[in-house]
Each structure stands twice: as structure tokens, then as C-alpha cells.
Amino acid sequence: MDFVRVIKNSNDLEKFIDIPESLKNRKVEVIILPYADEENSEQSEKKSLRGALSKYKNEDLQAQESDAWSQAVMDQYENH
């Protein structure tokens, strides 16, 4: 993330920013960071994972998936 950090005399900033009396005629540190409004940050957090694992799919095995659990149970307990 890019940012700017400078030390300035507060009198130089008075035409841009309301400076409190306690900071007038003093050196101040100015830090400028990019603004992230809540709407944009919420949208960027909500990313979908849909299709993220599609490169691992095996269509030949998909037909067997519906019966996989019942077949596993039968294999394990068939002779008990």
C-alpha cells in the first residue's frame, strides 16, 4: 500500500485543514493513506469460491458419487 509521511509546519496546512489551536505554530506529522470506503471493501471481501476446484474434477467418477456412501457401508458391513 502506498502512503505519504511528511513533517510540516501546521501553518502551511491551515488553508486545507482546520488546525486545532493546540497544534498551531508547531511542526506536525502528516500521514496520507488511501481511503477505503466500506462499500468497496465489503464487496472485495465477498469473493466466490465457485469453480475454484474445477480443474480437479473427474467426470468419469461423478456418476459413482451418488452411490458412494451406500456402497461403502455395504462393503464394510455386508458380512457382519
PDB file of C-alpha atoms in Angstrom:
ATOM      1  CA  MET A   1       0.000   0.000   0.000  1.00  0.00           C
ATOM      2  CA  ASP A   2       1.384   3.388  -0.953  1.00  0.00           C
ATOM      3  CA  PHE A   3       1.378   6.187   1.596  1.00  0.00           C
ATOM      4  CA  VAL A   4       2.984   9.573   2.242  1.00  0.00           C
ATOM      5  CA  ARG A   5       4.532  10.680   5.542  1.00  0.00           C
ATOM      6  CA  VAL A   6       5.942  14.202   5.974  1.00  0.00           C
ATOM      7  CA  ILE A   7       6.748  16.635   8.760  1.00  0.00           C
ATOM      8  CA  LYS A   8       5.285  20.087   8.070  1.00  0.00           C
ATOM      9  CA  ASN A   9       4.677  23.317   9.877  1.00  0.00           C
ATOM     10  CA  SER A  10       0.993  23.375  10.784  1.00  0.00           C
ATOM     11  CA  ASN A  11       0.699  26.941   9.451  1.00  0.00           C
ATOM     12  CA  ASP A  12       1.297  25.548   5.948  1.00  0.00           C
ATOM     13  CA  LEU A  13      -1.746  23.302   6.321  1.00  0.00           C
ATOM     14  CA  GLU A  14      -4.259  25.854   7.641  1.00  0.00           C
ATOM     15  CA  LYS A  15      -5.696  26.671   4.230  1.00  0.00           C
ATOM     16  CA  PHE A  16      -6.523  22.954   3.664  1.00  0.00           C
ATOM     17  CA  ILE A  17      -7.303  21.582   7.127  1.00  0.00           C
ATOM     18  CA  ASP A  18      -8.888  23.015  10.263  1.00  0.00           C
ATOM     19  CA  ILE A  19      -5.976  23.022  12.692  1.00  0.00           C
ATOM     20  CA  PRO A  20      -6.777  22.923  16.435  1.00  0.00           C
ATOM     21  CA  GLU A  21      -5.275  25.754  18.493  1.00  0.00           C
ATOM     22  CA  SER A  22      -3.039  23.322  20.348  1.00  0.00           C
ATOM     23  CA  LEU A  23      -1.317  22.391  17.069  1.00  0.00           C
ATOM     24  CA  LYS A  24      -0.960  25.849  15.532  1.00  0.00           C
ATOM     25  CA  ASN A  25       2.574  27.179  15.016  1.00  0.00           C
ATOM     26  CA  ARG A  26       4.038  23.706  15.545  1.00  0.00           C
ATOM     27  CA  LYS A  27       5.602  21.026  13.451  1.00  0.00           C
ATOM     28  CA  VAL A  28       3.178  18.204  12.780  1.00  0.00           C
ATOM     29  CA  GLU A  29       3.402  14.816  11.144  1.00  0.00           C
ATOM     30  CA  VAL A  30       1.117  14.322   8.154  1.00  0.00           C
ATOM     31  CA  ILE A  31       0.311  10.799   7.011  1.00  0.00           C
ATOM     32  CA  ILE A  32      -1.705  10.266   3.840  1.00  0.00           C
ATOM     33  CA  LEU A  33      -3.271   6.843   3.290  1.00  0.00           C
ATOM     34  CA  PRO A  34      -5.652   5.706   0.548  1.00  0.00           C
ATOM     35  CA  TYR A  35      -9.298   5.852   1.553  1.00  0.00           C
ATOM     36  CA  ALA A  36     -11.193   2.556   1.551  1.00  0.00           C
ATOM     37  CA  ASP A  37     -14.903   3.173   1.788  1.00  0.00           C
ATOM     38  CA  GLU A  38     -16.948   0.424   3.406  1.00  0.00           C
ATOM     39  CA  GLU A  39     -18.944  -0.438   0.275  1.00  0.00           C
ATOM     40  CA  ASN A  40     -15.860  -1.248  -1.792  1.00  0.00           C
ATOM     41  CA  SER A  41     -14.091  -3.151   0.965  1.00  0.00           C
ATOM     42  CA  GLU A  42     -17.171  -5.310   1.680  1.00  0.00           C
ATOM     43  CA  GLN A  43     -17.570  -6.185  -1.977  1.00  0.00           C
ATOM     44  CA  SER A  44     -13.923  -7.131  -2.324  1.00  0.00           C
ATOM     45  CA  GLU A  45     -14.180  -9.418   0.730  1.00  0.00           C
ATOM     46  CA  LYS A  46     -17.138 -11.329  -0.718  1.00  0.00           C
ATOM     47  CA  LYS A  47     -15.377 -13.443  -3.280  1.00  0.00           C
ATOM     48  CA  SER A  48     -16.892 -16.631  -4.562  1.00  0.00           C
ATOM     49  CA  LEU A  49     -15.046 -19.909  -4.487  1.00  0.00           C
ATOM     50  CA  ARG A  50     -17.425 -21.401  -7.036  1.00  0.00           C
ATOM     51  CA  GLY A  51     -15.436 -23.272  -9.623  1.00  0.00           C
ATOM     52  CA  ALA A  52     -12.135 -22.904  -7.769  1.00  0.00           C
ATOM     53  CA  LEU A  53     -11.579 -26.667  -7.744  1.00  0.00           C
ATOM     54  CA  SER A  54     -12.984 -27.401 -11.200  1.00  0.00           C
ATOM     55  CA  LYS A  55      -9.551 -28.309 -12.524  1.00  0.00           C
ATOM     56  CA  TYR A  56      -9.584 -31.353 -10.218  1.00  0.00           C
ATOM     57  CA  LYS A  57     -12.954 -32.761 -11.316  1.00  0.00           C
ATOM     58  CA  ASN A  58     -13.122 -36.173 -12.880  1.00  0.00           C
ATOM     59  CA  GLU A  59     -16.329 -36.554 -14.849  1.00  0.00           C
ATOM     60  CA  ASP A  60     -15.852 -40.312 -15.070  1.00  0.00           C
ATOM     61  CA  LEU A  61     -16.182 -40.558 -11.278  1.00  0.00           C
ATOM     62  CA  GLN A  62     -19.154 -38.168 -10.920  1.00  0.00           C
ATOM     63  CA  ALA A  63     -21.659 -40.904 -11.821  1.00  0.00           C
ATOM     64  CA  GLN A  64     -20.386 -43.042  -8.950  1.00  0.00           C
ATOM     65  CA  GLU A  65     -20.657 -40.256  -6.364  1.00  0.00           C
ATOM     66  CA  SER A  66     -24.401 -40.618  -5.737  1.00  0.00           C
ATOM     67  CA  ASP A  67     -23.972 -44.234  -4.633  1.00  0.00           C
ATOM     68  CA  ALA A  68     -20.560 -43.896  -2.980  1.00  0.00           C
ATOM     69  CA  TRP A  69     -21.727 -43.703   0.652  1.00  0.00           C
ATOM     70  CA  SER A  70     -24.226 -46.540   0.460  1.00  0.00           C
ATOM     71  CA  GLN A  71     -21.703 -48.699  -1.387  1.00  0.00           C
ATOM     72  CA  ALA A  72     -19.045 -48.019   1.266  1.00  0.00           C
ATOM     73  CA  VAL A  73     -21.459 -49.015   4.048  1.00  0.00           C
ATOM     74  CA  MET A  74     -22.400 -52.216   2.228  1.00  0.00           C
ATOM     75  CA  ASP A  75     -18.735 -53.077   1.625  1.00  0.00           C
ATOM     76  CA  GLN A  76     -17.863 -52.594   5.271  1.00  0.00           C
ATOM     77  CA  TYR A  77     -20.863 -54.261   6.954  1.00  0.00           C
ATOM     78  CA  GLU A  78     -22.068 -56.761   4.340  1.00  0.00           C
ATOM     79  CA  ASN A  79     -20.597 -59.827   6.038  1.00  0.00           C
ATOM     80  CA  HIS A  80     -21.215 -58.847   9.680  1.00  0.00           C
TER      81      HIS A  80
END
